Amino acid sequence: MVDTSKSFVGKTDSYRSRSSDFIFEDLSEAEIEEEEVTNGSQDIIIEDIVVEEPIEEIFVPVQITDRIFFVDLANKKLTAIPCQVFDLKDLEELHLERNMIESIPESIDQLKNVKVLYLNKNNIGTLCKEFGELKCLQNLDLSNNPLSCDSLNIVSKLRALCQLRLYDVNLDEFPVEICKHLHHLKLLGLSTNNLTCLPKEVVNMTKLTEIYLKSNKFENFPQELCHLYNLEIIDLEKNELNSIPEEICSLKRLAQFFIAYNSLTAVPDTLSKCSKLSILDLSNNLLHKLPRSLKELTEIKEFGLSGNPLANFPRQIRRWRSLIVVYLKNCTLQMVHPSLAKLTNMMILDLSENLLDTFPREICTMENLEVLALDDNQITEVPPEVHRLSRLKCLGLTSNRFAWFPEEIFHLQSLEKLYMGQDKGTKLADLPENISQLQNLKELYLEKNDLEYLPTSIGLLNNLEILDCHNNFLIELPDSICRLQGKIKKTNDPDKGLLQCLSSLKEHHFGVTTDYLGTCFVFLQS
């Protein structure tokens, strides 16, 4: 099945470094680097040092007289902040995330010029009062630490803060003092806590543009948000909300609204007044329909409505000509509306796990489509018009009701991933020789069918990297498959893929020579 779980292109709260200008997500460990710049300053990135045991200090290979603006000590098993760091008077950005630091020393106040500080994923329980002396600090991440609520009041003294991340710190209440004093805050991250409400003083944060409240315990929509008129991103996924207030219309700048995995039974008409919305995710709620007024949201580019018990296809989206991503998975849809054909900018469309008994011909007008998921439906054939999808790279047709392999697919010359496993659908007995026409194919999934043979032409798929044939009835393999030597990747699951089929063949000696199988084993396991 096609995996569209990556969800929305625009949904991100990324850490961007000033010095190296890349996103800090999973920093690799590399060698020590010292980069000299024209003004005589240096950035210190401690990488590729293998640390077996927790340590308190780490050697910083520079002279103290050098001007250092950036230091990266992330993921070094540090139990304390190295004392050398506090001698770097010009330091502006310090990364200490993913260590085992338990406390912040009083000497932290020596970092008078630090603007960016990442301390997430440590063991910090309290903050010393000197922490509040970091008057230049603009970006602070204390996420994933066992912080006491009282110690967070120190953060309210950091009046220059623009970004504050407190993800997964076991917060039951958000400190009022922070709301009262951090007037420059633009991003507030409070996801994965135990919050049931926000203090009314949060309305003082008038410059706030992004707020992340995912995975908390809100039963009621925080009305205070409707008074933060500069908000552009609201994330309230995975809470216990049953309604959206009509006052949502006051957020004229709202561009991204994530409220999936709640218990919404209706969407207010007034949401249509949020005319700048470009991303709207209402997935996995209890919605039967959408208000007609939402047709006015003509700027929407990405829309999620998966996992709702819809009575009919949401016709409102036919007016959203800018749409490029739509998720309508598991919505009990029996058909799509003909007006879907007008959405010619579509790039990703997920209609899997519905009740469609025909391949929607309207889709064939979407000449920019790259990903199409129609898995787990009741489709019996693919229309010849499918050849118009000249940019399609990924097609999911698992668990449908094809009597034979739909050869119309072979016209999709750009296809790179094809999913034809039939766990719940009608099982295929043959794979046509014409499969070789898909010269760009990299991944082919044929699991849980009734295949006894693979076509000789399978060896002509020169770009094939993954071939999954587990749970078939393969008797033998064509010699041509050895042409793929060095190209087929080993599957992460030892019980799946061609390796498992070969093992079964070798064990039962189904007329295949050991030498032949041995050759395949060599390149499949490499």
mmCIF file of N, CA and C in Angstrom, residues 184-292:
data_model
loop_
_atom_site.group_PDB
_atom_site.id
_atom_site.type_symbol
_atom_site.label_atom_id
_atom_site.label_comp_id
_atom_site.label_asym_id
_atom_site.label_seq_id
_atom_site.Cartn_x
_atom_site.Cartn_y
_atom_site.Cartn_z
ATOM 1 N N HIS A 184 7.538 39.444 22.632
ATOM 2 C CA HIS A 184 8.129 39.341 21.298
ATOM 3 C C HIS A 184 8.017 37.927 20.725
ATOM 4 N N LEU A 185 7.406 37.036 21.467
ATOM 5 C CA LEU A 185 7.348 35.639 21.047
ATOM 6 C C LEU A 185 6.547 35.490 19.751
ATOM 7 N N LYS A 186 7.137 34.763 18.789
ATOM 8 C CA LYS A 186 6.467 34.496 17.517
ATOM 9 C C LYS A 186 6.108 33.024 17.356
ATOM 10 N N LEU A 187 6.911 32.152 17.974
ATOM 11 C CA LEU A 187 6.646 30.711 17.896
ATOM 12 C C LEU A 187 6.600 30.141 19.304
ATOM 13 N N LEU A 188 5.523 29.403 19.594
ATOM 14 C CA LEU A 188 5.361 28.749 20.893
ATOM 15 C C LEU A 188 5.017 27.285 20.662
ATOM 16 N N GLY A 189 5.912 26.394 21.106
ATOM 17 C CA GLY A 189 5.705 24.960 20.931
ATOM 18 C C GLY A 189 5.411 24.277 22.251
ATOM 19 N N LEU A 190 4.181 23.767 22.398
ATOM 20 C CA LEU A 190 3.750 23.126 23.649
ATOM 21 C C LEU A 190 3.160 21.741 23.400
ATOM 22 N N SER A 191 3.477 21.133 22.294
ATOM 23 C CA SER A 191 2.918 19.819 21.970
ATOM 24 C C SER A 191 3.388 18.752 22.955
ATOM 25 N N THR A 192 2.587 17.685 23.051
ATOM 26 C CA THR A 192 2.907 16.512 23.872
ATOM 27 C C THR A 192 3.100 16.886 25.334
ATOM 28 N N ASN A 193 2.079 17.521 25.900
ATOM 29 C CA ASN A 193 2.041 17.824 27.324
ATOM 30 C C ASN A 193 0.677 17.407 27.870
ATOM 31 N N ASN A 194 0.295 17.942 29.022
ATOM 32 C CA ASN A 194 -0.984 17.576 29.648
ATOM 33 C C ASN A 194 -1.903 18.782 29.803
ATOM 34 N N LEU A 195 -1.796 19.718 28.900
ATOM 35 C CA LEU A 195 -2.558 20.956 29.004
ATOM 36 C C LEU A 195 -4.033 20.732 28.689
ATOM 37 N N THR A 196 -4.891 21.341 29.489
ATOM 38 C CA THR A 196 -6.334 21.313 29.232
ATOM 39 C C THR A 196 -6.856 22.686 28.840
ATOM 40 N N CYS A 197 -6.057 23.718 29.101
ATOM 41 C CA CYS A 197 -6.452 25.082 28.748
ATOM 42 C C CYS A 197 -5.210 25.960 28.700
ATOM 43 N N LEU A 198 -5.370 27.162 28.194
ATOM 44 C CA LEU A 198 -4.310 28.164 28.201
ATOM 45 C C LEU A 198 -4.724 29.300 29.126
ATOM 46 N N PRO A 199 -3.777 29.936 29.802
ATOM 47 C CA PRO A 199 -4.145 31.083 30.643
ATOM 48 C C PRO A 199 -4.667 32.231 29.781
ATOM 49 N N LYS A 200 -5.605 32.985 30.323
ATOM 50 C CA LYS A 200 -6.190 34.091 29.551
ATOM 51 C C LYS A 200 -5.144 35.126 29.168
ATOM 52 N N GLU A 201 -4.049 35.183 29.944
ATOM 53 C CA GLU A 201 -2.984 36.151 29.670
ATOM 54 C C GLU A 201 -2.227 35.861 28.378
ATOM 55 N N VAL A 202 -2.485 34.714 27.751
ATOM 56 C CA VAL A 202 -1.795 34.401 26.505
ATOM 57 C C VAL A 202 -2.125 35.420 25.418
ATOM 58 N N VAL A 203 -3.229 36.146 25.578
ATOM 59 C CA VAL A 203 -3.597 37.169 24.586
ATOM 60 C C VAL A 203 -2.588 38.311 24.552
ATOM 61 N N ASN A 204 -1.713 38.390 25.570
ATOM 62 C CA ASN A 204 -0.659 39.405 25.566
ATOM 63 C C ASN A 204 0.411 39.116 24.519
ATOM 64 N N MET A 205 0.462 37.880 24.056
ATOM 65 C CA MET A 205 1.473 37.502 23.060
ATOM 66 C C MET A 205 0.986 37.880 21.666
ATOM 67 N N THR A 206 0.871 39.151 21.436
ATOM 68 C CA THR A 206 0.219 39.647 20.221
ATOM 69 C C THR A 206 1.027 39.417 18.951
ATOM 70 N N LYS A 207 2.323 39.114 19.082
ATOM 71 C CA LYS A 207 3.153 38.882 17.901
ATOM 72 C C LYS A 207 3.217 37.409 17.505
ATOM 73 N N LEU A 208 2.524 36.562 18.257
ATOM 74 C CA LEU A 208 2.587 35.126 18.009
ATOM 75 C C LEU A 208 2.051 34.797 16.612
ATOM 76 N N THR A 209 2.852 34.063 15.833
ATOM 77 C CA THR A 209 2.427 33.638 14.500
ATOM 78 C C THR A 209 2.264 32.119 14.392
ATOM 79 N N GLU A 210 2.939 31.359 15.278
ATOM 80 C CA GLU A 210 2.844 29.900 15.235
ATOM 81 C C GLU A 210 2.645 29.356 16.640
ATOM 82 N N ILE A 211 1.657 28.472 16.805
ATOM 83 C CA ILE A 211 1.458 27.810 18.096
ATOM 84 C C ILE A 211 1.186 26.332 17.851
ATOM 85 N N TYR A 212 1.917 25.484 18.560
ATOM 86 C CA TYR A 212 1.840 24.033 18.403
ATOM 87 C C TYR A 212 1.347 23.422 19.713
ATOM 88 N N LEU A 213 0.132 22.862 19.663
ATOM 89 C CA LEU A 213 -0.530 22.320 20.854
ATOM 90 C C LEU A 213 -0.953 20.866 20.639
ATOM 91 N N LYS A 214 -0.303 20.191 19.747
ATOM 92 C CA LYS A 214 -0.633 18.808 19.422
ATOM 93 C C LYS A 214 -0.449 17.890 20.626
ATOM 94 N N SER A 215 -1.285 16.864 20.717
ATOM 95 C CA SER A 215 -1.150 15.815 21.735
ATOM 96 C C SER A 215 -1.169 16.367 23.148
ATOM 97 N N ASN A 216 -2.207 17.135 23.453
ATOM 98 C CA ASN A 216 -2.486 17.574 24.813
ATOM 99 C C ASN A 216 -3.851 17.023 25.218
ATOM 100 N N LYS A 217 -4.525 17.688 26.146
ATOM 101 C CA LYS A 217 -5.808 17.188 26.642
ATOM 102 C C LYS A 217 -6.890 18.261 26.577
ATOM 103 N N PHE A 218 -6.845 19.064 25.534
ATOM 104 C CA PHE A 218 -7.864 20.097 25.352
ATOM 105 C C PHE A 218 -9.200 19.456 24.978
ATOM 106 N N GLU A 219 -10.225 19.743 25.767
ATOM 107 C CA GLU A 219 -11.581 19.323 25.431
ATOM 108 C C GLU A 219 -12.339 20.450 24.745
ATOM 109 N N ASN A 220 -11.916 21.672 25.016
ATOM 110 C CA ASN A 220 -12.518 22.845 24.392
ATOM 111 C C ASN A 220 -11.447 23.622 23.636
ATOM 112 N N PHE A 221 -11.826 24.152 22.501
ATOM 113 C CA PHE A 221 -10.909 24.956 21.709
ATOM 114 C C PHE A 221 -10.485 26.173 22.531
ATOM 115 N N PRO A 222 -9.189 26.443 22.659
ATOM 116 C CA PRO A 222 -8.752 27.609 23.442
ATOM 117 C C PRO A 222 -9.218 28.912 22.787
ATOM 118 N N GLN A 223 -10.256 29.510 23.342
ATOM 119 C CA GLN A 223 -10.843 30.717 22.759
ATOM 120 C C GLN A 223 -9.832 31.851 22.670
ATOM 121 N N GLU A 224 -8.850 31.832 23.565
ATOM 122 C CA GLU A 224 -7.851 32.908 23.567
ATOM 123 C C GLU A 224 -7.132 33.021 22.225
ATOM 124 N N LEU A 225 -7.016 31.909 21.518
ATOM 125 C CA LEU A 225 -6.317 31.937 20.235
ATOM 126 C C LEU A 225 -7.001 32.859 19.235
ATOM 127 N N CYS A 226 -8.306 32.992 19.365
ATOM 128 C CA CYS A 226 -9.068 33.816 18.419
ATOM 129 C C CYS A 226 -8.788 35.306 18.588
ATOM 130 N N HIS A 227 -8.031 35.663 19.628
ATOM 131 C CA HIS A 227 -7.650 37.061 19.852
ATOM 132 C C HIS A 227 -6.195 37.320 19.468
ATOM 133 N N LEU A 228 -5.528 36.293 18.990
ATOM 134 C CA LEU A 228 -4.139 36.446 18.550
ATOM 135 C C LEU A 228 -4.160 36.601 17.033
ATOM 136 N N TYR A 229 -4.383 37.830 16.599
ATOM 137 C CA TYR A 229 -4.740 38.100 15.214
ATOM 138 C C TYR A 229 -3.608 37.882 14.215
ATOM 139 N N ASN A 230 -2.390 37.698 14.706
ATOM 140 C CA ASN A 230 -1.266 37.461 13.798
ATOM 141 C C ASN A 230 -0.981 35.981 13.576
ATOM 142 N N LEU A 231 -1.770 35.120 14.189
ATOM 143 C CA LEU A 231 -1.526 33.684 14.046
ATOM 144 C C LEU A 231 -1.623 33.240 12.588
ATOM 145 N N GLU A 232 -0.615 32.485 12.168
ATOM 146 C CA GLU A 232 -0.585 31.918 10.824
ATOM 147 C C GLU A 232 -0.654 30.395 10.845
ATOM 148 N N ILE A 233 -0.177 29.791 11.940
ATOM 149 C CA ILE A 233 -0.180 28.329 12.068
ATOM 150 C C ILE A 233 -0.748 27.944 13.428
ATOM 151 N N ILE A 234 -1.764 27.079 13.416
ATOM 152 C CA ILE A 234 -2.308 26.486 14.642
ATOM 153 C C ILE A 234 -2.291 24.974 14.477
ATOM 154 N N ASP A 235 -1.668 24.281 15.422
ATOM 155 C CA ASP A 235 -1.662 22.820 15.422
ATOM 156 C C ASP A 235 -2.325 22.333 16.705
ATOM 157 N N LEU A 236 -3.517 21.762 16.564
ATOM 158 C CA LEU A 236 -4.270 21.208 17.698
ATOM 159 C C LEU A 236 -4.601 19.741 17.459
ATOM 160 N N GLU A 237 -3.775 19.056 16.692
ATOM 161 C CA GLU A 237 -3.996 17.637 16.436
ATOM 162 C C GLU A 237 -3.983 16.826 17.730
ATOM 163 N N LYS A 238 -4.696 15.725 17.705
ATOM 164 C CA LYS A 238 -4.650 14.728 18.777
ATOM 165 C C LYS A 238 -4.978 15.328 20.140
ATOM 166 N N ASN A 239 -6.129 15.992 20.198
ATOM 167 C CA ASN A 239 -6.689 16.442 21.459
ATOM 168 C C ASN A 239 -8.073 15.819 21.600
ATOM 169 N N GLU A 240 -8.943 16.440 22.354
ATOM 170 C CA GLU A 240 -10.279 15.885 22.588
ATOM 171 C C GLU A 240 -11.355 16.910 22.245
ATOM 172 N N LEU A 241 -11.107 17.691 21.203
ATOM 173 C CA LEU A 241 -12.006 18.780 20.821
ATOM 174 C C LEU A 241 -13.243 18.248 20.111
ATOM 175 N N ASN A 242 -14.382 18.853 20.403
ATOM 176 C CA ASN A 242 -15.610 18.480 19.696
ATOM 177 C C ASN A 242 -16.187 19.615 18.868
ATOM 178 N N SER A 243 -15.544 20.786 18.898
ATOM 179 C CA SER A 243 -16.048 21.908 18.100
ATOM 180 C C SER A 243 -14.956 22.945 17.867
ATOM 181 N N ILE A 244 -15.184 23.748 16.844
ATOM 182 C CA ILE A 244 -14.345 24.910 16.538
ATOM 183 C C ILE A 244 -15.217 26.137 16.739
ATOM 184 N N PRO A 245 -14.769 27.138 17.487
ATOM 185 C CA PRO A 245 -15.623 28.308 17.733
ATOM 186 C C PRO A 245 -15.838 29.134 16.464
ATOM 187 N N GLU A 246 -16.980 29.782 16.377
ATOM 188 C CA GLU A 246 -17.266 30.639 15.230
ATOM 189 C C GLU A 246 -16.301 31.810 15.155
ATOM 190 N N GLU A 247 -15.734 32.179 16.305
ATOM 191 C CA GLU A 247 -14.790 33.301 16.342
ATOM 192 C C GLU A 247 -13.487 33.016 15.594
ATOM 193 N N ILE A 248 -13.332 31.805 15.096
ATOM 194 C CA ILE A 248 -12.142 31.477 14.311
ATOM 195 C C ILE A 248 -11.988 32.431 13.136
ATOM 196 N N CYS A 249 -13.091 33.030 12.714
ATOM 197 C CA CYS A 249 -13.084 33.928 11.557
ATOM 198 C C CYS A 249 -12.248 35.178 11.787
ATOM 199 N N SER A 250 -11.935 35.480 13.035
ATOM 200 C CA SER A 250 -11.143 36.677 13.331
ATOM 201 C C SER A 250 -9.669 36.501 12.968
ATOM 202 N N LEU A 251 -9.261 35.276 12.698
ATOM 203 C CA LEU A 251 -7.853 35.001 12.374
ATOM 204 C C LEU A 251 -7.649 35.126 10.864
ATOM 205 N N LYS A 252 -7.581 36.343 10.409
ATOM 206 C CA LYS A 252 -7.526 36.629 8.977
ATOM 207 C C LYS A 252 -6.216 36.187 8.336
ATOM 208 N N ARG A 253 -5.181 35.994 9.133
ATOM 209 C CA ARG A 253 -3.882 35.606 8.591
ATOM 210 C C ARG A 253 -3.620 34.108 8.688
ATOM 211 N N LEU A 254 -4.563 33.373 9.225
ATOM 212 C CA LEU A 254 -4.372 31.935 9.418
ATOM 213 C C LEU A 254 -4.129 31.251 8.072
ATOM 214 N N ALA A 255 -2.991 30.570 7.964
ATOM 215 C CA ALA A 255 -2.612 29.918 6.713
ATOM 216 C C ALA A 255 -2.572 28.397 6.832
ATOM 217 N N GLN A 256 -2.255 27.881 8.032
ATOM 218 C CA GLN A 256 -2.163 26.439 8.236
ATOM 219 C C GLN A 256 -2.913 26.071 9.511
ATOM 220 N N PHE A 257 -3.890 25.179 9.368
ATOM 221 C CA PHE A 257 -4.750 24.805 10.492
ATOM 222 C C PHE A 257 -4.813 23.288 10.561
ATOM 223 N N PHE A 258 -4.219 22.734 11.625
ATOM 224 C CA PHE A 258 -4.163 21.284 11.812
ATOM 225 C C PHE A 258 -5.022 20.913 13.018
ATOM 226 N N ILE A 259 -6.110 20.203 12.775
ATOM 227 C CA ILE A 259 -7.019 19.841 13.867
ATOM 228 C C ILE A 259 -7.509 18.407 13.668
ATOM 229 N N ALA A 260 -6.634 17.568 13.113
ATOM 230 C CA ALA A 260 -6.942 16.154 12.903
ATOM 231 C C ALA A 260 -6.945 15.402 14.229
ATOM 232 N N TYR A 261 -7.516 14.209 14.212
ATOM 233 C CA TYR A 261 -7.542 13.323 15.380
ATOM 234 C C TYR A 261 -8.182 14.004 16.588
ATOM 235 N N ASN A 262 -9.382 14.526 16.381
ATOM 236 C CA ASN A 262 -10.201 15.046 17.461
ATOM 237 C C ASN A 262 -11.579 14.409 17.342
ATOM 238 N N SER A 263 -12.589 15.049 17.884
ATOM 239 C CA SER A 263 -13.948 14.495 17.832
ATOM 240 C C SER A 263 -14.927 15.505 17.255
ATOM 241 N N LEU A 264 -14.486 16.236 16.254
ATOM 242 C CA LEU A 264 -15.337 17.251 15.636
ATOM 243 C C LEU A 264 -16.504 16.602 14.902
ATOM 244 N N THR A 265 -17.689 17.131 15.123
ATOM 245 C CA THR A 265 -18.872 16.665 14.393
ATOM 246 C C THR A 265 -19.329 17.680 13.358
ATOM 247 N N ALA A 266 -18.776 18.884 13.422
ATOM 248 C CA ALA A 266 -19.148 19.932 12.469
ATOM 249 C C ALA A 266 -18.022 20.948 12.363
ATOM 250 N N VAL A 267 -18.034 21.674 11.264
ATOM 251 C CA VAL A 267 -17.088 22.767 11.033
ATOM 252 C C VAL A 267 -17.911 24.036 10.863
ATOM 253 N N PRO A 268 -17.561 25.124 11.552
ATOM 254 C CA PRO A 268 -18.377 26.335 11.454
ATOM 255 C C PRO A 268 -18.278 26.994 10.078
ATOM 256 N N ASP A 269 -19.380 27.593 9.637
ATOM 257 C CA ASP A 269 -19.388 28.339 8.376
ATOM 258 C C ASP A 269 -18.330 29.429 8.369
ATOM 259 N N THR A 270 -18.077 29.986 9.543
ATOM 260 C CA THR A 270 -17.183 31.141 9.633
ATOM 261 C C THR A 270 -15.733 30.814 9.291
ATOM 262 N N LEU A 271 -15.389 29.536 9.241
ATOM 263 C CA LEU A 271 -14.023 29.183 8.853
ATOM 264 C C LEU A 271 -13.718 29.688 7.445
ATOM 265 N N SER A 272 -14.750 29.854 6.648
ATOM 266 C CA SER A 272 -14.577 30.334 5.276
ATOM 267 C C SER A 272 -14.020 31.750 5.224
ATOM 268 N N LYS A 273 -14.097 32.472 6.342
ATOM 269 C CA LYS A 273 -13.570 33.839 6.396
ATOM 270 C C LYS A 273 -12.048 33.859 6.550
ATOM 271 N N CYS A 274 -11.486 32.720 6.865
ATOM 272 C CA CYS A 274 -10.018 32.622 6.961
ATOM 273 C C CYS A 274 -9.476 32.418 5.545
ATOM 274 N N SER A 275 -9.537 33.460 4.778
ATOM 275 C CA SER A 275 -9.323 33.374 3.332
ATOM 276 C C SER A 275 -7.893 33.051 2.930
ATOM 277 N N LYS A 276 -6.942 33.156 3.846
ATOM 278 C CA LYS A 276 -5.548 32.860 3.521
ATOM 279 C C LYS A 276 -5.172 31.405 3.791
ATOM 280 N N LEU A 277 -6.124 30.592 4.210
ATOM 281 C CA LEU A 277 -5.821 29.189 4.497
ATOM 282 C C LEU A 277 -5.254 28.499 3.262
ATOM 283 N N SER A 278 -4.088 27.900 3.428
ATOM 284 C CA SER A 278 -3.487 27.126 2.344
ATOM 285 C C SER A 278 -3.378 25.647 2.704
ATOM 286 N N ILE A 279 -3.379 25.338 4.008
ATOM 287 C CA ILE A 279 -3.335 23.951 4.478
ATOM 288 C C ILE A 279 -4.407 23.765 5.543
ATOM 289 N N LEU A 280 -5.277 22.790 5.332
ATOM 290 C CA LEU A 280 -6.355 22.495 6.283
ATOM 291 C C LEU A 280 -6.431 20.986 6.469
ATOM 292 N N ASP A 281 -6.229 20.540 7.701
ATOM 293 C CA ASP A 281 -6.288 19.106 7.999
ATOM 294 C C ASP A 281 -7.388 18.837 9.012
ATOM 295 N N LEU A 282 -8.460 18.195 8.541
ATOM 296 C CA LEU A 282 -9.607 17.818 9.374
ATOM 297 C C LEU A 282 -9.710 16.301 9.495
ATOM 298 N N SER A 283 -8.648 15.597 9.215
ATOM 299 C CA SER A 283 -8.671 14.134 9.175
ATOM 300 C C SER A 283 -9.016 13.523 10.526
ATOM 301 N N ASN A 284 -9.604 12.332 10.453
ATOM 302 C CA ASN A 284 -9.873 11.515 11.635
ATOM 303 C C ASN A 284 -10.665 12.255 12.702
ATOM 304 N N ASN A 285 -11.813 12.782 12.266
ATOM 305 C CA ASN A 285 -12.810 13.338 13.162
ATOM 306 C C ASN A 285 -14.113 12.584 12.940
ATOM 307 N N LEU A 286 -15.232 13.204 13.221
ATOM 308 C CA LEU A 286 -16.543 12.551 13.083
ATOM 309 C C LEU A 286 -17.434 13.333 12.131
ATOM 310 N N LEU A 287 -16.837 13.874 11.089
ATOM 311 C CA LEU A 287 -17.553 14.751 10.163
ATOM 312 C C LEU A 287 -18.309 13.946 9.110
ATOM 313 N N HIS A 288 -19.576 14.309 8.914
ATOM 314 C CA HIS A 288 -20.388 13.704 7.857
ATOM 315 C C HIS A 288 -20.442 14.590 6.619
ATOM 316 N N LYS A 289 -20.218 15.878 6.820
ATOM 317 C CA LYS A 289 -20.251 16.816 5.693
ATOM 318 C C LYS A 289 -19.492 18.083 6.071
ATOM 319 N N LEU A 290 -19.256 18.909 5.071
ATOM 320 C CA LEU A 290 -18.614 20.203 5.264
ATOM 321 C C LEU A 290 -19.596 21.307 4.896
ATOM 322 N N PRO A 291 -19.496 22.465 5.525
ATOM 323 C CA PRO A 291 -20.385 23.568 5.151
ATOM 324 C C PRO A 291 -20.092 24.046 3.732
ATOM 325 N N ARG A 292 -21.136 24.428 3.014
ATOM 326 C CA ARG A 292 -20.970 24.884 1.630
ATOM 327 C C ARG A 292 -20.061 26.097 1.534
#
